[in-house]
PDB file of C-alpha atoms in Angstrom:
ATOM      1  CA  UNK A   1      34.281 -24.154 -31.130  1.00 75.00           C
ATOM      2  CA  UNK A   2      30.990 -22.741 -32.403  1.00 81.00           C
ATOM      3  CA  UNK A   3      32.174 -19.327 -31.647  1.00 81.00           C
ATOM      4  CA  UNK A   4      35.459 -19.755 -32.946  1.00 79.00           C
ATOM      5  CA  UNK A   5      33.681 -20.859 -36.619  1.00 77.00           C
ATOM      6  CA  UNK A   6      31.016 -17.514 -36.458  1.00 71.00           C
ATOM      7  CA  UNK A   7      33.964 -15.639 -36.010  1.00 71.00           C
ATOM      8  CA  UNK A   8      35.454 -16.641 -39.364  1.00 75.00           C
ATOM      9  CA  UNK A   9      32.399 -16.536 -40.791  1.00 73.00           C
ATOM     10  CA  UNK A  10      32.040 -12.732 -39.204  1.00 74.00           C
ATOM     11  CA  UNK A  11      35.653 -12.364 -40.765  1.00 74.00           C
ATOM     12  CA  UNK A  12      35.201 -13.165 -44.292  1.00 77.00           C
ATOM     13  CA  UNK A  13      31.711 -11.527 -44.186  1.00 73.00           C
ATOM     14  CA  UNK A  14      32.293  -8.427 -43.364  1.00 77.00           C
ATOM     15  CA  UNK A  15      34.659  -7.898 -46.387  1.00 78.00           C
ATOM     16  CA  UNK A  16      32.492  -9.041 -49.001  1.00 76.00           C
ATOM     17  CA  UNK A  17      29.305  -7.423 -50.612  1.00 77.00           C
ATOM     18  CA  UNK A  18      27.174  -9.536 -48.239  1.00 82.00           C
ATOM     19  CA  UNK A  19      27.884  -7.428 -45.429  1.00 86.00           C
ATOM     20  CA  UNK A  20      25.211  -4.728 -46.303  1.00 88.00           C
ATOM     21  CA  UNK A  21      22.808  -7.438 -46.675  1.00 88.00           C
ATOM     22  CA  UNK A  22      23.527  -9.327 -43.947  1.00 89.00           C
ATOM     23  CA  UNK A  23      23.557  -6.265 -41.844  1.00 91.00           C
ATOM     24  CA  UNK A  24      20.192  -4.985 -43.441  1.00 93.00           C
ATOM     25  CA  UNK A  25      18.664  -8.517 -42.587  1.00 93.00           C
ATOM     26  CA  UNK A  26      19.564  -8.165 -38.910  1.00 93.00           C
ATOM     27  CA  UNK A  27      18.445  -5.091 -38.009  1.00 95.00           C
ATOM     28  CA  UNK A  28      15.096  -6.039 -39.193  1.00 95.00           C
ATOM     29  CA  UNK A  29      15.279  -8.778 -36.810  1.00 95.00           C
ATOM     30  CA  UNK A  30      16.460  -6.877 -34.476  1.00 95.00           C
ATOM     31  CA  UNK A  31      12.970  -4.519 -34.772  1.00 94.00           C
ATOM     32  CA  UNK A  32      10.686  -7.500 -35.458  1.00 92.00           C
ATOM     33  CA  UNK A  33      11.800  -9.484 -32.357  1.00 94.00           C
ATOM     34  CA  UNK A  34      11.661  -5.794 -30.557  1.00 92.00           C
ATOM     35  CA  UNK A  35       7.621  -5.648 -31.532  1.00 89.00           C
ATOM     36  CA  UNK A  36       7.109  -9.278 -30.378  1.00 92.00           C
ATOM     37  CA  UNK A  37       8.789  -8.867 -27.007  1.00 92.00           C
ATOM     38  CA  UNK A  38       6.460  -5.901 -26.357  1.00 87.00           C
ATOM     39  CA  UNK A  39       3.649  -8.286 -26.420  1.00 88.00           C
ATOM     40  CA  UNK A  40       4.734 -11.080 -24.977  1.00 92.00           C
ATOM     41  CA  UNK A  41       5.886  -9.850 -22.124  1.00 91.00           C
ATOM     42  CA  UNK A  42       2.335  -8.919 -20.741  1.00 86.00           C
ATOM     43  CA  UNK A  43       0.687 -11.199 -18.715  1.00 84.00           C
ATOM     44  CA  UNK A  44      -2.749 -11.035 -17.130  1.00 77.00           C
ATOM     45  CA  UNK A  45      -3.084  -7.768 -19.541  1.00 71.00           C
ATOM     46  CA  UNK A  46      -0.303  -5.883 -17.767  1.00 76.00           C
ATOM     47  CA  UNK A  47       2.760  -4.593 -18.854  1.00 82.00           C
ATOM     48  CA  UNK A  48       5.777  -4.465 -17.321  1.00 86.00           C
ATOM     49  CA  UNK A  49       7.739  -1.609 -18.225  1.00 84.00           C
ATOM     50  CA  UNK A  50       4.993   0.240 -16.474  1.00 81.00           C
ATOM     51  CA  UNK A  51       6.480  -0.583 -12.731  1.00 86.00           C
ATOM     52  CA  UNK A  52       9.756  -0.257 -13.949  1.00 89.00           C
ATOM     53  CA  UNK A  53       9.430   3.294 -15.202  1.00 90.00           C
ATOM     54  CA  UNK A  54       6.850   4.275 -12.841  1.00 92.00           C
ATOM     55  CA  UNK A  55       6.163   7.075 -14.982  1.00 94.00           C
ATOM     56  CA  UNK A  56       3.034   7.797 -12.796  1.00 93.00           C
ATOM     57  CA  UNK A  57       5.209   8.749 -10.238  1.00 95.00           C
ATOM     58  CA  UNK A  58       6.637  11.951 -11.994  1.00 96.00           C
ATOM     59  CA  UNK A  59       3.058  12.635 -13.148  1.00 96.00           C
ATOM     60  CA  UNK A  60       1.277  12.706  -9.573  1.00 95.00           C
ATOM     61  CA  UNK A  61       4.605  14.352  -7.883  1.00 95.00           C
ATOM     62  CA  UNK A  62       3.637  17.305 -10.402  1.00 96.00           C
ATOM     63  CA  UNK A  63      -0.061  17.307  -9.282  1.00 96.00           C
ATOM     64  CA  UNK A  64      -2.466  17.824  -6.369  1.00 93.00           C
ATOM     65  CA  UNK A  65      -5.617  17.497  -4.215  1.00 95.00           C
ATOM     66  CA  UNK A  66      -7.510  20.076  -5.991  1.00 95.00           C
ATOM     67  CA  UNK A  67      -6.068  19.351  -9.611  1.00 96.00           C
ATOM     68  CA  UNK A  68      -8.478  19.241 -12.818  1.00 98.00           C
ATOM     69  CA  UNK A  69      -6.475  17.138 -15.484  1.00 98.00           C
ATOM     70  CA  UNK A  70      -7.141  16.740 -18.707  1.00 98.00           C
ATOM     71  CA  UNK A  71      -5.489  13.130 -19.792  1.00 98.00           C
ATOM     72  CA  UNK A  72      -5.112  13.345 -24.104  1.00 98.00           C
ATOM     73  CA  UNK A  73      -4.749   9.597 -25.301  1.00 97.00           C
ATOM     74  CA  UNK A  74      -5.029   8.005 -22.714  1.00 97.00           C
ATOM     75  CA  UNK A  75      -4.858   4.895 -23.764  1.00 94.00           C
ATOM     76  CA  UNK A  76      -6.947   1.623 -21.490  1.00 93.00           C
ATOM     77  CA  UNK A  77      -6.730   4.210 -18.804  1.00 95.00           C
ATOM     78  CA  UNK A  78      -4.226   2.758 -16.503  1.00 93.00           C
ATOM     79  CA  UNK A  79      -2.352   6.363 -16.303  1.00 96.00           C
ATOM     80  CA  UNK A  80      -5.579   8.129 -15.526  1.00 97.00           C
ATOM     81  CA  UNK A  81      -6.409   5.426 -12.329  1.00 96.00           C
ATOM     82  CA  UNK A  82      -3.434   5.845 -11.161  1.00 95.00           C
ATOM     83  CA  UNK A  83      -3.384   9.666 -10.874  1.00 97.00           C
ATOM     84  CA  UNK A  84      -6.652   9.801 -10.108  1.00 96.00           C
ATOM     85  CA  UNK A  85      -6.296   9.399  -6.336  1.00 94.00           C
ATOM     86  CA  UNK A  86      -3.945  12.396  -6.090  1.00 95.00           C
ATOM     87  CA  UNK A  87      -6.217  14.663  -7.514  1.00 97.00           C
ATOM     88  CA  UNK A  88      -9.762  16.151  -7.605  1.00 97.00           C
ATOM     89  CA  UNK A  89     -10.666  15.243 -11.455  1.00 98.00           C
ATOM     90  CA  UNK A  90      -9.478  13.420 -14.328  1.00 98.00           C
ATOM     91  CA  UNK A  91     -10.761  13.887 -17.529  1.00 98.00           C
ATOM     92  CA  UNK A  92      -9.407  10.908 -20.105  1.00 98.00           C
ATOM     93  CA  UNK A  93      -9.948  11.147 -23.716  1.00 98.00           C
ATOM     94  CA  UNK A  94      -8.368   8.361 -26.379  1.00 98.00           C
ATOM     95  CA  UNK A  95      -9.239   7.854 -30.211  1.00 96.00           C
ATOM     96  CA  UNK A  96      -9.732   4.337 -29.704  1.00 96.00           C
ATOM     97  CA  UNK A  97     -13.191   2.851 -28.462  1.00 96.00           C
ATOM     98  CA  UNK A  98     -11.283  -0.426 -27.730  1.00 95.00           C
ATOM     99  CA  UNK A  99      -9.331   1.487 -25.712  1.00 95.00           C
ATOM    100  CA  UNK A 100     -12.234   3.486 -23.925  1.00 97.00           C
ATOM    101  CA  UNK A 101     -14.498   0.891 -23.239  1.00 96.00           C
ATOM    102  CA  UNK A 102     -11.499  -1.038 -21.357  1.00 94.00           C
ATOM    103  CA  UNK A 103     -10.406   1.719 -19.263  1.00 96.00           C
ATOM    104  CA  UNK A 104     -14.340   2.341 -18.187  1.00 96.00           C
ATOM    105  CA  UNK A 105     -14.153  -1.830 -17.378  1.00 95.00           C
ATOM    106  CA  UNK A 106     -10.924  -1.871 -15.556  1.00 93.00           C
ATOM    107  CA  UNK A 107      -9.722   1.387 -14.725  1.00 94.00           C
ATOM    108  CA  UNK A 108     -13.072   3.093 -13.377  1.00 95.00           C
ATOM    109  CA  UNK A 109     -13.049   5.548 -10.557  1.00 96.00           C
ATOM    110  CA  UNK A 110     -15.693   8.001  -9.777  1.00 96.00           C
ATOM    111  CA  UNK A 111     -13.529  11.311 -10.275  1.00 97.00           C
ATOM    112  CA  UNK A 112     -12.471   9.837 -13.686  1.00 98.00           C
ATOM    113  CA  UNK A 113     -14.574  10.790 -16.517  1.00 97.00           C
ATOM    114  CA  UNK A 114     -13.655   9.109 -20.219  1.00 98.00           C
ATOM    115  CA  UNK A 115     -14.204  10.361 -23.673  1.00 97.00           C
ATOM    116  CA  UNK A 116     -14.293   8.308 -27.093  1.00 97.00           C
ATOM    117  CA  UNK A 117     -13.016  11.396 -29.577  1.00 96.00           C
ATOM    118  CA  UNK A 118      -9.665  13.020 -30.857  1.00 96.00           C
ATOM    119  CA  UNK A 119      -7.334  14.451 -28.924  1.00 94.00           C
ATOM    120  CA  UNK A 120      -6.408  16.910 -31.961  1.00 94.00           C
ATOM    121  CA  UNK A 121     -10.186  18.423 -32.176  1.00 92.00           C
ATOM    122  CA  UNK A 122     -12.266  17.335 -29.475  1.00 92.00           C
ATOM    123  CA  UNK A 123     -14.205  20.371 -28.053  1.00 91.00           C
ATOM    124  CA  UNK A 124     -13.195  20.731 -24.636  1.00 93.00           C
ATOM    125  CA  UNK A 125     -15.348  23.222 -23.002  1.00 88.00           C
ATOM    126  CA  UNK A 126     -13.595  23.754 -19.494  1.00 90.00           C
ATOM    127  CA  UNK A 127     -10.083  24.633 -18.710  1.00 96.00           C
ATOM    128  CA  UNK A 128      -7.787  22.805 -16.363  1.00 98.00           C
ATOM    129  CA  UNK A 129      -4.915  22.953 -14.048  1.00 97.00           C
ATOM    130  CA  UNK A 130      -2.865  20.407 -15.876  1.00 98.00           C
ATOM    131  CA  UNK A 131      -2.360  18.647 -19.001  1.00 98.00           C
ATOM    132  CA  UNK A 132      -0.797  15.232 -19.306  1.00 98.00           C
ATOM    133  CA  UNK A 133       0.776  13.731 -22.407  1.00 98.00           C
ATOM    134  CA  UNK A 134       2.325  10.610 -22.053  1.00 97.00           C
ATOM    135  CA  UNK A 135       3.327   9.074 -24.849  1.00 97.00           C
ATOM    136  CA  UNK A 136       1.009  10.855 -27.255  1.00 98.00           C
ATOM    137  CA  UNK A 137       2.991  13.784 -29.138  1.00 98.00           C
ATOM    138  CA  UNK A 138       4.900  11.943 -31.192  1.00 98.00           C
ATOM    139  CA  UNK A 139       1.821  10.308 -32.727  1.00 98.00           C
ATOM    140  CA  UNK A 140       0.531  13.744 -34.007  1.00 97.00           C
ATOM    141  CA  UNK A 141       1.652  14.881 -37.356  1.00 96.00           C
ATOM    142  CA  UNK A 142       0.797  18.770 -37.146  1.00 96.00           C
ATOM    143  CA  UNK A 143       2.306  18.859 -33.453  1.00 97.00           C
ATOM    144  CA  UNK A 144       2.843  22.609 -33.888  1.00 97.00           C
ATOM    145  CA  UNK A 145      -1.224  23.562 -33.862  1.00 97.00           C
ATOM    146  CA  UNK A 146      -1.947  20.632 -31.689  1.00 97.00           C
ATOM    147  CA  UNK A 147       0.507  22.547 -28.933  1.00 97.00           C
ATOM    148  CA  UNK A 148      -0.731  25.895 -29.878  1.00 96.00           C
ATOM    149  CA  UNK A 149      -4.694  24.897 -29.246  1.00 96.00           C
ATOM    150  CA  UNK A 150      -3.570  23.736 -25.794  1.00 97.00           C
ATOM    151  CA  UNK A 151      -3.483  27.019 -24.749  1.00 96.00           C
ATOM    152  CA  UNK A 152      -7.159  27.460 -24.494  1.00 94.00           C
ATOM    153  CA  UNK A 153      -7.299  24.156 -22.158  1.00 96.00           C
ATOM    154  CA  UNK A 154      -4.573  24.797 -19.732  1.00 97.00           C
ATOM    155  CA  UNK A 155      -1.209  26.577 -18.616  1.00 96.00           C
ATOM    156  CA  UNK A 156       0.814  23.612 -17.729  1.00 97.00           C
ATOM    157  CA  UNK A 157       1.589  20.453 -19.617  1.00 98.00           C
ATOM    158  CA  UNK A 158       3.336  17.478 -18.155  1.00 98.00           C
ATOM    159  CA  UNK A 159       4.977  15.876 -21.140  1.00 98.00           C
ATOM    160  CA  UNK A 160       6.331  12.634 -21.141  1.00 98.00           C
ATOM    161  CA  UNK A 161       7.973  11.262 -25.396  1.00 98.00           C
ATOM    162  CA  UNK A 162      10.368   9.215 -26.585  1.00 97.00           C
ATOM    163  CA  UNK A 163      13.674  10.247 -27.351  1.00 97.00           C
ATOM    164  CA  UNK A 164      15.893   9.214 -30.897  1.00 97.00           C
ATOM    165  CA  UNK A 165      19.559   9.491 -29.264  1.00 94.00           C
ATOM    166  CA  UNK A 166      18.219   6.894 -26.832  1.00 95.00           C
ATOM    167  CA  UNK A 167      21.092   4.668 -27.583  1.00 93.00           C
ATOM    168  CA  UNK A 168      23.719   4.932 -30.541  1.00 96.00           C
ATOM    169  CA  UNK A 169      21.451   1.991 -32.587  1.00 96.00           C
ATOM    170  CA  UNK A 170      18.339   3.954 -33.124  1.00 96.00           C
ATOM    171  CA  UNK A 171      21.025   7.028 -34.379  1.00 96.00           C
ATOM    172  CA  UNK A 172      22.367   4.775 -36.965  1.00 97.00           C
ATOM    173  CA  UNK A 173      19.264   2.881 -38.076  1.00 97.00           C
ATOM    174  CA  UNK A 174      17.612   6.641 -39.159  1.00 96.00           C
ATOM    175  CA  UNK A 175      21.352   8.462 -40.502  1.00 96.00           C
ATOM    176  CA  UNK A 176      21.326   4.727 -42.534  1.00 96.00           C
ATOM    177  CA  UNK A 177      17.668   4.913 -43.786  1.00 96.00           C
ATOM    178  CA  UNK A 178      16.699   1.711 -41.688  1.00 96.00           C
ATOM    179  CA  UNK A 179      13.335   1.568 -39.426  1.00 96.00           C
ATOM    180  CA  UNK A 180      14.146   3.137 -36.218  1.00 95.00           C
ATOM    181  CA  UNK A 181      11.130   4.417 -34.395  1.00 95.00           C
ATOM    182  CA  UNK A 182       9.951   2.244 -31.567  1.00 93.00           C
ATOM    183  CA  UNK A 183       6.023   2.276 -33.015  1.00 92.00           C
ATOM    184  CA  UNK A 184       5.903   2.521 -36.923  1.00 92.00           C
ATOM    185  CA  UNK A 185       2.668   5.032 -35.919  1.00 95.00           C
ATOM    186  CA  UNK A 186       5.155   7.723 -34.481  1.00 97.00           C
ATOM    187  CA  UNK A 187       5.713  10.717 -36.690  1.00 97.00           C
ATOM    188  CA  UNK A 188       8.931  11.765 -34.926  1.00 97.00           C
ATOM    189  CA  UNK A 189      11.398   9.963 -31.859  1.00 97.00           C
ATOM    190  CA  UNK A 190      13.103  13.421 -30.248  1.00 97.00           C
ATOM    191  CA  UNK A 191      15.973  14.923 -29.382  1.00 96.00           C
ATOM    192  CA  UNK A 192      16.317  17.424 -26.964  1.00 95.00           C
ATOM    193  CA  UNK A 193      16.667  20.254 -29.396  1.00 96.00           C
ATOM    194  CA  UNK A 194      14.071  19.297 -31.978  1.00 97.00           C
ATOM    195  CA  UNK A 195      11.405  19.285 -28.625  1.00 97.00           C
ATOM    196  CA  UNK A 196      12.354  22.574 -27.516  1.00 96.00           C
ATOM    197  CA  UNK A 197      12.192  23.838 -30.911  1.00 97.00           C
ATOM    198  CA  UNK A 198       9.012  22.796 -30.971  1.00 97.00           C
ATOM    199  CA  UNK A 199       8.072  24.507 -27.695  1.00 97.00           C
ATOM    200  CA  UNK A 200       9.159  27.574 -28.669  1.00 96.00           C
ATOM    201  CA  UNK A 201       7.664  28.179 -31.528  1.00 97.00           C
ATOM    202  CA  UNK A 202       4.310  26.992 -30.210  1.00 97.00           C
ATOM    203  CA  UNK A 203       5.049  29.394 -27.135  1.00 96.00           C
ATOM    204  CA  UNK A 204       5.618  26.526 -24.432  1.00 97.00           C
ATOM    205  CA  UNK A 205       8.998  27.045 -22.064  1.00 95.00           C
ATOM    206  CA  UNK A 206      10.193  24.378 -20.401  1.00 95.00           C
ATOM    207  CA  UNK A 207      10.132  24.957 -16.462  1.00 95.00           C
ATOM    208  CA  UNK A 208      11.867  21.444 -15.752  1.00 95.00           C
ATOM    209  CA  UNK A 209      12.900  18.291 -17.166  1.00 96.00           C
ATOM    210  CA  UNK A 210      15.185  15.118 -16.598  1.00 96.00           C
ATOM    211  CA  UNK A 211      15.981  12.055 -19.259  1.00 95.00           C
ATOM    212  CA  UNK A 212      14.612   8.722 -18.047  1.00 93.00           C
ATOM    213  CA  UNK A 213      14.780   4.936 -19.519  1.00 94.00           C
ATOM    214  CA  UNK A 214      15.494   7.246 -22.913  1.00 95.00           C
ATOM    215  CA  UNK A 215      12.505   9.141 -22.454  1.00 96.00           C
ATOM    216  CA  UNK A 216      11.897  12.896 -21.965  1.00 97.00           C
ATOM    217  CA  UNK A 217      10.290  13.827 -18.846  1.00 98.00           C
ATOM    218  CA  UNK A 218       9.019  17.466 -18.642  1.00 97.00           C
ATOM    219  CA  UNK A 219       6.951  20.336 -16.980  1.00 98.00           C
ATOM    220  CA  UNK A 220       5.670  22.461 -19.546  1.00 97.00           C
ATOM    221  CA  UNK A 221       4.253  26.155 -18.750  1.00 94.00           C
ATOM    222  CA  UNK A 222       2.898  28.752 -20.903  1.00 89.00           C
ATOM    223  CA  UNK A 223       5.161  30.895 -22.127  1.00 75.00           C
ATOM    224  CA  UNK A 224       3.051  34.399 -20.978  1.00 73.00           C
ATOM    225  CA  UNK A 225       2.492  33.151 -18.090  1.00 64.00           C
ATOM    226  CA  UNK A 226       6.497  32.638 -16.644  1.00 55.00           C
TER     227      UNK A 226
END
C-alpha cells in the first residue's frame, strides 16, 4: 500500500518543477549519509573497508626483503605496519601530527621510521626503492611538480587513487554540477585517461595496473629508466 502511494507521489513529481528540487535534496542526502557511514562504521578505531580491499596486499606483492620505502601521507600508519614486515625499511611521512603521533602509539615497528612534515616539500635526503601513494594524489593541487620531484626520491611508485567513473552516480553528480567527490578535500576523482595524462607529462609510464572496488591500482616506473 505504502509503495503503491510513493509511486503516485513519484508519478506526479517527476512532472512538475519540484523534480529538480526534490532530486537536488536527495543527492545531498545521499552524500551526507555517505560521510556518516564512513564513521560509523569503525569500531575499536578500525575501519572496515580496509580488510575488504586489502589494499596492502597489492602493495607488499610489489615489494621485498631488501626494499627502502618511502610511505607519503601516510595517514595513522596502519599501511606502513602492515608493509613493514615485507621489507627492510619504511619511511612514513603525513601532514597531520594527530595522525603521526597515533601511528608512533599504535602502529610502531622498529624498521618504521615517521615524519611530522609535507609530503609536497619535505627534504628527503636518501633515495629509495619504492614509493607508495595510497590515497594521497588526489589531495595535491599542483600534482604535476609533486610527480616530477619524485624523481629525485625513487624510480618506482606504487599508486593507489580513486577513480570518478566509479559508478554512473558520481558521473552525473559532476556533468550536473552536484558534489561528487568522495572527500570534499580531493582536488580531482580520476579517470583512466586524465591519470595517464598526468603520467606522461610528468615522465611516469605505467608498467601495470588493474581497477579495484573503483579504485586505480598501479606500478609506476620512471619513464628513462623502461
Amino acid at each position: 500500500m505504502i509503495k503503491k502511494i510513493l509511486f503516485k507521489i513519484y508519478l506526479i513529481v517527476r512532472e512538475s518543477f519540484l523534480r529538480k528540487h526534490l532530486l537536488r535534496f536527495l543527492i545531498f542526502v545521499n552524500n551526507y549519509s555517505y560521510g556518516w557511514i564512513k564513521l560509523f562504521v569503525i569500531e575499536n578505531g578500525k575501519h572496515p573497508k580496509h580488510e575488504i580491499l586489502r589494499y596492502d596486499k597489492f602493495f607488499a606483492k610489489h615489494l621485498n626483503k631488501e626494499s627502502t620505502v618511502l610511505d607519503l601521507g601516510c595517514g595513522n600508519g596502519s599501511l606502513a605496519k602492515k608493509i613493514s614486515g615485507e621489507v627492510k625499511r619504511v619511511v612514513a611521512i603525513d601532514i597531520s601530527e594527530r595522525n603521526i603521533e597515533e601511528a608512533e602509539k599504535i602502529n610502531s615497528r622498529d624498521n618504521i621510521t615517521y615524519i611530522k612534515g609535507d609530503a609536497t616539500s619535505f627534504d628527503f635526503k636518501d633515495k629509495f626503492d619504492s614509493i607508495v601513494l595510497s590515497n594521497v594524489l588526489e589531495h595535491i593541487e599542483d600534482r604535476i611538480e609533486f610527480l616530477k620531484k619524485l624523481h629525485q626520491l625513487s624510480d618506482i611508485i606504487l599508486i593507489r587513487v580513486p577513480m570518478l567513473d566509479r559508478d554512473w552516480l558520481s558521473v552525473y553528480k559532476k556533468e550536473n554540477g552536484y558534489e561528487y567527490r568522495l572527500d570534499n578535500t580531493h582536488f580531482v576523482e580520476y579517470t583512466t585517461k586524465l591519470l595517464k595524462e598526468e603520467l606522461r607529462v610528468s615522465s611516469w609510464r605505467l608498467k601495470e595496473y588493474s581497477i579495484q572496488f573503483g579504485e586505480f591500482w598501479g606500478v609506476l616506473i620512471n619513464f628513462d629508466k623502461q
